[in-house]
PDB file of C-alpha atoms in Angstrom:
ATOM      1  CA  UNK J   1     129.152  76.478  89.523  1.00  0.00           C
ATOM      2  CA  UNK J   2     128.957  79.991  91.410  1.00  0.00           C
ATOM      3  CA  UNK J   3     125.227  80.642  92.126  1.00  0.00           C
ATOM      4  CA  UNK J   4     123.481  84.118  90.950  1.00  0.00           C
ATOM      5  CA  UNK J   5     121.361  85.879  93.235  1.00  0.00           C
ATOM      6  CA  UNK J   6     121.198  89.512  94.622  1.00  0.00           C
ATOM      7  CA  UNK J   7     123.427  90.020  97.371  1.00  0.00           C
ATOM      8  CA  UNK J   8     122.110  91.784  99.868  1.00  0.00           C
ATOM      9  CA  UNK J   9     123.503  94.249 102.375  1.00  0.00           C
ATOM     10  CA  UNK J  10     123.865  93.477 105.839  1.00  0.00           C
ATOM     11  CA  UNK J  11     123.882  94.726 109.526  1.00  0.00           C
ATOM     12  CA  UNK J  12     124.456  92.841 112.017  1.00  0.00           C
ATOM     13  CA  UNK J  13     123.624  94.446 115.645  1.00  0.00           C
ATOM     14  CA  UNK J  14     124.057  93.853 119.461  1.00  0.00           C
ATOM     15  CA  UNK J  15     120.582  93.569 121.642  1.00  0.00           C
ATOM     16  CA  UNK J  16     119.857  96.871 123.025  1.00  0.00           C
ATOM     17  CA  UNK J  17     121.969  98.514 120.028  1.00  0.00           C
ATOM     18  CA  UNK J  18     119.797 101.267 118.162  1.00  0.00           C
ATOM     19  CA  UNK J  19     120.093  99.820 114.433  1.00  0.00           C
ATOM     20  CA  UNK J  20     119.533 102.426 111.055  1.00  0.00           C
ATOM     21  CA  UNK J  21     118.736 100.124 107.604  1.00  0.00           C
ATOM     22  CA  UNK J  22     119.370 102.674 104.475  1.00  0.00           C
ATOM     23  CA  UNK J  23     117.601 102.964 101.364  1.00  0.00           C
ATOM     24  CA  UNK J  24     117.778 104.534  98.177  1.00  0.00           C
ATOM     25  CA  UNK J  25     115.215 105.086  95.779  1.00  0.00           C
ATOM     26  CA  UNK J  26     115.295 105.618  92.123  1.00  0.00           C
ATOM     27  CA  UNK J  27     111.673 107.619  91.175  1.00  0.00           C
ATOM     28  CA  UNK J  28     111.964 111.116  92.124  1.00  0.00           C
ATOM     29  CA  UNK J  29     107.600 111.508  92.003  1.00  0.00           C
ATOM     30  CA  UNK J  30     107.517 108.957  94.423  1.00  0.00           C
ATOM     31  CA  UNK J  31     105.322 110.489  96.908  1.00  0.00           C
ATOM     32  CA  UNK J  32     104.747 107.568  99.087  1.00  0.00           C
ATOM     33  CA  UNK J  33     106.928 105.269 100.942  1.00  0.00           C
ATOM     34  CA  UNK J  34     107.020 102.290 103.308  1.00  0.00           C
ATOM     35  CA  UNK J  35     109.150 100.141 104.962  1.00  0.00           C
ATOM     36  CA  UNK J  36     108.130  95.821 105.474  1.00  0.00           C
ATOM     37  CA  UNK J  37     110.420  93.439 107.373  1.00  0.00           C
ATOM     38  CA  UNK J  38     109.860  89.868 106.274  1.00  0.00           C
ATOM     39  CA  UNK J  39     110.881  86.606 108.361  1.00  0.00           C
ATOM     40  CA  UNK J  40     111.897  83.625 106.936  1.00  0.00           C
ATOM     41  CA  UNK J  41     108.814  81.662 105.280  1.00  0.00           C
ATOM     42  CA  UNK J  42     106.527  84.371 105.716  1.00  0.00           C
ATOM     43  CA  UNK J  43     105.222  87.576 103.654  1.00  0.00           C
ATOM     44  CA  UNK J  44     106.312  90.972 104.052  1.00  0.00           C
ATOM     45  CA  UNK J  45     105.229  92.753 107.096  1.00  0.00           C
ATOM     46  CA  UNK J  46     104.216  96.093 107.281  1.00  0.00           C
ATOM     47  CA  UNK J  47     106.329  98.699 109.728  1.00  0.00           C
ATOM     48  CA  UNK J  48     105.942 102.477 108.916  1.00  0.00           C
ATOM     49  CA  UNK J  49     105.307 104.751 106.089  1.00  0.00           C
ATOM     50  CA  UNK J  50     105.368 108.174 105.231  1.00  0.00           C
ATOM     51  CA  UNK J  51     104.410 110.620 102.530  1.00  0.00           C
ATOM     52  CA  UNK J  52     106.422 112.995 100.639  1.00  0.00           C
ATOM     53  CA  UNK J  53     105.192 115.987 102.561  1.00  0.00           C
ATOM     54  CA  UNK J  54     107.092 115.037 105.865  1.00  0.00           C
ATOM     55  CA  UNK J  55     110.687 113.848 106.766  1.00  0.00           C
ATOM     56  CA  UNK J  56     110.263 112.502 109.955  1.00  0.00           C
ATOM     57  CA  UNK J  57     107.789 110.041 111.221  1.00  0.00           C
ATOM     58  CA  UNK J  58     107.487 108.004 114.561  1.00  0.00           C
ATOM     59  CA  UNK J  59     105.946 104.703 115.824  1.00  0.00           C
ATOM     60  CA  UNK J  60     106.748 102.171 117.721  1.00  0.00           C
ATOM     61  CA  UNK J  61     110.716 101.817 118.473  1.00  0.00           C
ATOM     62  CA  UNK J  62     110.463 103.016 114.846  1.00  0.00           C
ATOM     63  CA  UNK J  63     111.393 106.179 112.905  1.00  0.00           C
ATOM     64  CA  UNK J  64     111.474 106.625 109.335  1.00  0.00           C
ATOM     65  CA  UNK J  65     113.154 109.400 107.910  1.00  0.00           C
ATOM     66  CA  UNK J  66     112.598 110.807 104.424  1.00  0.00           C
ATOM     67  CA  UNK J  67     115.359 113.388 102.194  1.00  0.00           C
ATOM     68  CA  UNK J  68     113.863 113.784  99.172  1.00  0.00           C
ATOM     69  CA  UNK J  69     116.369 116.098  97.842  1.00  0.00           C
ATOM     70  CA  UNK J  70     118.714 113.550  97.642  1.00  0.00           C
ATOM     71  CA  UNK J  71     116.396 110.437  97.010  1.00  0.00           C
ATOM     72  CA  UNK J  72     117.465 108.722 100.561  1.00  0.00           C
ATOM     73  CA  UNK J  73     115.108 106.980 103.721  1.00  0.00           C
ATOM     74  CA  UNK J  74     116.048 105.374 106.625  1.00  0.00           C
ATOM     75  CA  UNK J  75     114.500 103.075 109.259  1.00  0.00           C
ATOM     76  CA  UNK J  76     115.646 103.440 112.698  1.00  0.00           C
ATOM     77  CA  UNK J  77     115.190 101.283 115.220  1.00  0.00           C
ATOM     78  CA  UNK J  78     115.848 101.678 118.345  1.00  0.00           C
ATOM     79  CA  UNK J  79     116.333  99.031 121.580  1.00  0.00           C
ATOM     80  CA  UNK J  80     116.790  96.428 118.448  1.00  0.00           C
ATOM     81  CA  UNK J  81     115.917  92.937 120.081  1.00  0.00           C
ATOM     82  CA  UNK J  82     116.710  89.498 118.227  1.00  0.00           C
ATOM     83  CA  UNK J  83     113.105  89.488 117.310  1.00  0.00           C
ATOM     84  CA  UNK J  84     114.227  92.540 115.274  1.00  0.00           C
ATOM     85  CA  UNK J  85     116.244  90.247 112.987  1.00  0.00           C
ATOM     86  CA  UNK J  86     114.511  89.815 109.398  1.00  0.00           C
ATOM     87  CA  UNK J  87     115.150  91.274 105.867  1.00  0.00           C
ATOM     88  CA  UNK J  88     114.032  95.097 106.028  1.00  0.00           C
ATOM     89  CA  UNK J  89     112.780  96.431 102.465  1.00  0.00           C
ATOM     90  CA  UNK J  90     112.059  99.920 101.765  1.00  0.00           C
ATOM     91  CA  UNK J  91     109.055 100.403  98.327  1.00  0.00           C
ATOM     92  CA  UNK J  92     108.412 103.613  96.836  1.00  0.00           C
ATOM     93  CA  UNK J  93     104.838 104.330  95.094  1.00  0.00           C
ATOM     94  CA  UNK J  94     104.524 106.834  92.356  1.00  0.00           C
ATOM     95  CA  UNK J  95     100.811 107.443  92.342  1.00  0.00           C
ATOM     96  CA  UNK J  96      99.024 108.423  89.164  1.00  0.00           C
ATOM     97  CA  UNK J  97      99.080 105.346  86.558  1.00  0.00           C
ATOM     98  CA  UNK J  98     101.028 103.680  89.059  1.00  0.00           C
ATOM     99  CA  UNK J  99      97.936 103.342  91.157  1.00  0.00           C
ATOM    100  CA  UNK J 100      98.904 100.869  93.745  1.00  0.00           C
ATOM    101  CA  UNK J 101     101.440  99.452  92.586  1.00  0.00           C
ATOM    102  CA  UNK J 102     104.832  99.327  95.083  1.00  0.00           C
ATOM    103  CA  UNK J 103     108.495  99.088  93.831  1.00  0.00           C
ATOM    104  CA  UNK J 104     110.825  97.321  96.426  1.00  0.00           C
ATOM    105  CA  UNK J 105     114.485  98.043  96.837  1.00  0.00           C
ATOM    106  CA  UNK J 106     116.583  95.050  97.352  1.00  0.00           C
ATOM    107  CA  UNK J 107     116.462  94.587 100.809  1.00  0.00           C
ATOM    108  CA  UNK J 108     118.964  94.647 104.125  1.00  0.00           C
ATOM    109  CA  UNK J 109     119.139  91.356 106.041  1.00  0.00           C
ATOM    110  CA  UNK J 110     119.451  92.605 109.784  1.00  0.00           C
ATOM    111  CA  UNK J 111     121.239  90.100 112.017  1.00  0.00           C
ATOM    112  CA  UNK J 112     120.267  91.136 116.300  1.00  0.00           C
ATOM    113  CA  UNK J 113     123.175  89.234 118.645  1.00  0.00           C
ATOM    114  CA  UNK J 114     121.893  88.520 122.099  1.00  0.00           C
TER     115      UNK J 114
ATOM    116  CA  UNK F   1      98.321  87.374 110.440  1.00  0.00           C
ATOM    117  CA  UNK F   2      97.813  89.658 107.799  1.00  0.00           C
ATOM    118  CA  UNK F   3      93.946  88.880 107.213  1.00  0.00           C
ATOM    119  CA  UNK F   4      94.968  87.816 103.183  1.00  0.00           C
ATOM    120  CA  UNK F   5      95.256  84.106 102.866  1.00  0.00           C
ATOM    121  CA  UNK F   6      96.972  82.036 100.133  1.00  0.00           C
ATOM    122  CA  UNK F   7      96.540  78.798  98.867  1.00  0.00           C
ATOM    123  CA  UNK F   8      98.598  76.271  98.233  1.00  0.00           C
ATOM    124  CA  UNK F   9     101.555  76.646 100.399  1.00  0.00           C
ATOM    125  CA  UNK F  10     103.842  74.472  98.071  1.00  0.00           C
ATOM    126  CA  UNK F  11     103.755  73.448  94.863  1.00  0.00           C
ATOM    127  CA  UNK F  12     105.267  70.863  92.795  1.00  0.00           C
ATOM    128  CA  UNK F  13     105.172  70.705  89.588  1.00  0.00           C
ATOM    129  CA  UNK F  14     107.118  69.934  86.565  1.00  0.00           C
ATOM    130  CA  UNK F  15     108.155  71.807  83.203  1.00  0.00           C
ATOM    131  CA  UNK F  16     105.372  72.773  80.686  1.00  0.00           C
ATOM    132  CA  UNK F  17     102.630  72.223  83.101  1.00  0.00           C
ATOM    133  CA  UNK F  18      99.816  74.791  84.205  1.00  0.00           C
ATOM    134  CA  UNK F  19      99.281  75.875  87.685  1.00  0.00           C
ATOM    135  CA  UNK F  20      96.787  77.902  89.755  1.00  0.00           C
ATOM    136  CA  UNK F  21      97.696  79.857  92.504  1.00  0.00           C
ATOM    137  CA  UNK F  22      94.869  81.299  94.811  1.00  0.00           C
ATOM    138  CA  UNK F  23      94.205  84.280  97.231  1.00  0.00           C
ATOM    139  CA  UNK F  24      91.338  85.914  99.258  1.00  0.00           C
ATOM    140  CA  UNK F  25      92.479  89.514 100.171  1.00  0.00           C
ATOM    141  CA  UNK F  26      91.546  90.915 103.097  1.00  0.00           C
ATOM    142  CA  UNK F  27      87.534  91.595 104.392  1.00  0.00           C
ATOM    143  CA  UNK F  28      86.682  95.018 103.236  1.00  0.00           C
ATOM    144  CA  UNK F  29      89.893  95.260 100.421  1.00  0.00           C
ATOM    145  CA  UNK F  30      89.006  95.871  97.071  1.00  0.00           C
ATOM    146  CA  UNK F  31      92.489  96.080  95.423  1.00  0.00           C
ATOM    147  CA  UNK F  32      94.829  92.315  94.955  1.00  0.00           C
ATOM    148  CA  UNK F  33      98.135  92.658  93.678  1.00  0.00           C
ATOM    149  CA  UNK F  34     100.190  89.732  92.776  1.00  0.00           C
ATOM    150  CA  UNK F  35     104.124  89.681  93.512  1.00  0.00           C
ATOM    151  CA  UNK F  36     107.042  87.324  92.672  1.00  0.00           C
ATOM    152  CA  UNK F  37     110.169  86.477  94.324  1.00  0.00           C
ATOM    153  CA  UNK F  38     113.153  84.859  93.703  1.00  0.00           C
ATOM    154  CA  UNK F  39     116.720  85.092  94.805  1.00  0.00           C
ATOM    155  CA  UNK F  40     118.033  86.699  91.601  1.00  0.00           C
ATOM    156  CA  UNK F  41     115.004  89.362  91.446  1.00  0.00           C
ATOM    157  CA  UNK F  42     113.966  90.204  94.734  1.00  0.00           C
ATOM    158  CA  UNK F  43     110.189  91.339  95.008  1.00  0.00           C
ATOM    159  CA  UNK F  44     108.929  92.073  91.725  1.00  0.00           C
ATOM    160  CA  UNK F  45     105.501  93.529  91.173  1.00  0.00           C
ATOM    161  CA  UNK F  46     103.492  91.896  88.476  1.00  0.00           C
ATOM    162  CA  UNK F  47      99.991  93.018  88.548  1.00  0.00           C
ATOM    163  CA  UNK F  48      97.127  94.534  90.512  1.00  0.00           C
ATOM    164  CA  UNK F  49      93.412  94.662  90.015  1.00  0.00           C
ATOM    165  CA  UNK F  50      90.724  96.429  91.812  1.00  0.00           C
ATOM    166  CA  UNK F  51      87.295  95.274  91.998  1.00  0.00           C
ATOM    167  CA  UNK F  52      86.862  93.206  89.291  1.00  0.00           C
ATOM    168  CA  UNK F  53      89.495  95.264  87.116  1.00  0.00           C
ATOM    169  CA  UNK F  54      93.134  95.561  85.941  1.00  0.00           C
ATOM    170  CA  UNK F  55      94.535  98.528  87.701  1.00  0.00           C
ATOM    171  CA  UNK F  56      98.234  98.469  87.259  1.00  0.00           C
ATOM    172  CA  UNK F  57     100.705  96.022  85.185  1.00  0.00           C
ATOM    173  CA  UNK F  58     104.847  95.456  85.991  1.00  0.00           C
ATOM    174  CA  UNK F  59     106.443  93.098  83.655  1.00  0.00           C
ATOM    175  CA  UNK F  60     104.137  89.910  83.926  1.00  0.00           C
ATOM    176  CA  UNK F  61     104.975  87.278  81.368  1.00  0.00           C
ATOM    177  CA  UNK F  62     102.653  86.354  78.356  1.00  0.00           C
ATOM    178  CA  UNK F  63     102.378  82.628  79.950  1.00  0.00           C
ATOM    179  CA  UNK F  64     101.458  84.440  83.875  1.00  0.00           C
ATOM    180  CA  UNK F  65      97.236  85.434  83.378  1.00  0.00           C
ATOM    181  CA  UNK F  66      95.439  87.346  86.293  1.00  0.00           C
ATOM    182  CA  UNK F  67      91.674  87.668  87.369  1.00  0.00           C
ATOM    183  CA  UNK F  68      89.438  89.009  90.062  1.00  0.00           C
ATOM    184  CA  UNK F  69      86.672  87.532  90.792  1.00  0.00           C
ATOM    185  CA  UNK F  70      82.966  88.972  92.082  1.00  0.00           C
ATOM    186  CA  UNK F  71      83.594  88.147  95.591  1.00  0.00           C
ATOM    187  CA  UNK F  72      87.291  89.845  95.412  1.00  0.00           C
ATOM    188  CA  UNK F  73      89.255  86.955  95.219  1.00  0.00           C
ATOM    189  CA  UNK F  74      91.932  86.415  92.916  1.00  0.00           C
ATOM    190  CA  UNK F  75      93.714  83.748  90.875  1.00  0.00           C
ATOM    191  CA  UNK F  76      97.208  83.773  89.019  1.00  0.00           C
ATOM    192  CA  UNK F  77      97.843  81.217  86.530  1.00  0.00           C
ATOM    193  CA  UNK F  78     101.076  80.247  85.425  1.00  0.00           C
ATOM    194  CA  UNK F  79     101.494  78.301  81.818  1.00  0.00           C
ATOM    195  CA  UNK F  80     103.924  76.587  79.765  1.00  0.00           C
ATOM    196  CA  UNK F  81     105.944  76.228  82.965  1.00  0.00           C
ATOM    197  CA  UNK F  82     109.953  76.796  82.785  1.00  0.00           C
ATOM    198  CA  UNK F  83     112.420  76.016  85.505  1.00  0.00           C
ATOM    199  CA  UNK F  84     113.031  79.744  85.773  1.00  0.00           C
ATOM    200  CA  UNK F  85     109.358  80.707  87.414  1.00  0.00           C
ATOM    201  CA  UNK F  86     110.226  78.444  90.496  1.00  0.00           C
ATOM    202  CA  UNK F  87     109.641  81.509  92.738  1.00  0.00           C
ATOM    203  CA  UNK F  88     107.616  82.642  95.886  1.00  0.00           C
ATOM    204  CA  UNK F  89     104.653  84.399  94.480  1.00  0.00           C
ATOM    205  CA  UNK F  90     102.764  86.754  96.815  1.00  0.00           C
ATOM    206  CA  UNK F  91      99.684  88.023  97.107  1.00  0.00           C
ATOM    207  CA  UNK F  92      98.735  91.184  98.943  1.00  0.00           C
ATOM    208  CA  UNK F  93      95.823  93.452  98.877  1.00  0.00           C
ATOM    209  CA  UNK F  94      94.684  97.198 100.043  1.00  0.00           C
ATOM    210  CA  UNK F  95      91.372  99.231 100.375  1.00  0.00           C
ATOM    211  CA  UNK F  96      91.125 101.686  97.372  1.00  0.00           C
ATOM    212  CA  UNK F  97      93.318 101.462  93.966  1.00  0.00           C
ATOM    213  CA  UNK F  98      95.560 104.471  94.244  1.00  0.00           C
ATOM    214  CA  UNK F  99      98.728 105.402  96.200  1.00  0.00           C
ATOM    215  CA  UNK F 100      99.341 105.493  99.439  1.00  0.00           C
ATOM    216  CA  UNK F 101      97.891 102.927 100.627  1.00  0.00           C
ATOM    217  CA  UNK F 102      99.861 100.185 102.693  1.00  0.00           C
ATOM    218  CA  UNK F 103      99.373  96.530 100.964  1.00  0.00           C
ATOM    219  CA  UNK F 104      99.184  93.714 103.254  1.00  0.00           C
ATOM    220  CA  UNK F 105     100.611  90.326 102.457  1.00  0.00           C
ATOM    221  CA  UNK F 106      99.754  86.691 102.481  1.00  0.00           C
ATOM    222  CA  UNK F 107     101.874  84.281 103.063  1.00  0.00           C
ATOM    223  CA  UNK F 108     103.165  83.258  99.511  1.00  0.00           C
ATOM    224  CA  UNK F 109     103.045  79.740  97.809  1.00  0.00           C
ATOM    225  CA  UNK F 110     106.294  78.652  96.864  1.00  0.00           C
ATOM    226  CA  UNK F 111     106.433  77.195  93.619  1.00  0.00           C
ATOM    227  CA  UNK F 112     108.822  74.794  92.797  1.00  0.00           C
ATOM    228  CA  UNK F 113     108.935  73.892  89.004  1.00  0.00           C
ATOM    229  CA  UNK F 114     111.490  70.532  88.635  1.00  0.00           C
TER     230      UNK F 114
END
């Protein structure tokens, strides 16, 4: 029978290419968010985050860009190597009750071609 | 390495059993959160607890039961096992309770419930 499971977007990406992994989130009083690649067999791993108050934040080969007004981040990366290939997620965190807590969006698989 | 660990790896198990999964956060964290996921559900959040005490709660089952322990560590136990919790269950842990705070990840135990 056909299996059931999320489908997940994809990019797939020459070495050297800059790559940009969308998300869209669903609470608008989100006022914290984060981005985690995860390999195969292995836990999320933190990349960047950013709070509401900003729409643009740097690190590494990394930028993270925030709209709010239309409930949209980004992840660039730029220089993307193969090592670069892993599911990206975006999570949003709501504060208040919410505490801790962070809600993942699905996920983009991210293929790097050498 | 993230700095949380996880134990077991694997598990094996069959339907209607009872299982324990395990995980030490990170030195200095005070806040575990526990996290399932499976190819139909992606990352799902299911509870967090900070020092000692239930913090936040997503949409745990009445058979999934969560502590934290004195010394921070924290167990999930899983009961009355059905084919449908055969899942990677993470465990990942930050400093304080509230938002904006990144969580760091172990390395999951994959259950496997035949």
């Amino acid at each position: 029978g056909e299996s059931v499971g999320l489908h997940l977007p994809t990019l797939s990406v020459q070495e050297g290419d800059n790559s940009i992994i969308n998300c869209a989130y669903s609470n608008s009083a989100s006022d914290y968010f984060i981005w985690y690649k995860q390999e195969s067999g292995k836990g999320p791993q933190f990349i960047i985050d950013i709070r509401s108050n900003m729409d643009k934040r740097q690190g590494q080969r990394v930028t993270v860009l925030l709209n709010k007004t239309v409930k949209h981040l980004s992840l660039q990366i730029a220089a993307t190597q193969p090592g670069d290939s892993a599911v990206y997620f975006c999570a949003e965190n709501a504060g208040g009750t919410s505490y801790g807590k962070l809600t993942f969006g699905q996920g983009t698989i991210l293929t790097v071609h050498p | 390495d993230s700095g949380v660990t996880q134990t077991p790896k694997h598990l094996i198990t069959a339907t209607g059993q009872r299982v324990t999964l395990r995980c030490s956060p990170r030195s200095g964290d005070l806040s575990v959160y526990w996290y399932q996921q499976s190819l139909d559900q992606g990352l799902q959040f299911l509870i967090q607890y900070y020092n000692g005490e239930e913090r936040a709660k997503g949409n745990i089952l009445e058979r999934f039961s969560a502590q934290q322990f004195p010394d921070l560590h924290s167990e999930l136990n899983l009961s009355s096992l059905e084919l449908g919790d055969s899942a990677l269950y993470f465990c990942a842990s930050s400093q304080s309770q509230g938002s904006g705070e990144k969580l760091f990840f172990g390395s999951g135990t994959q259950l496997s419930v035949l």
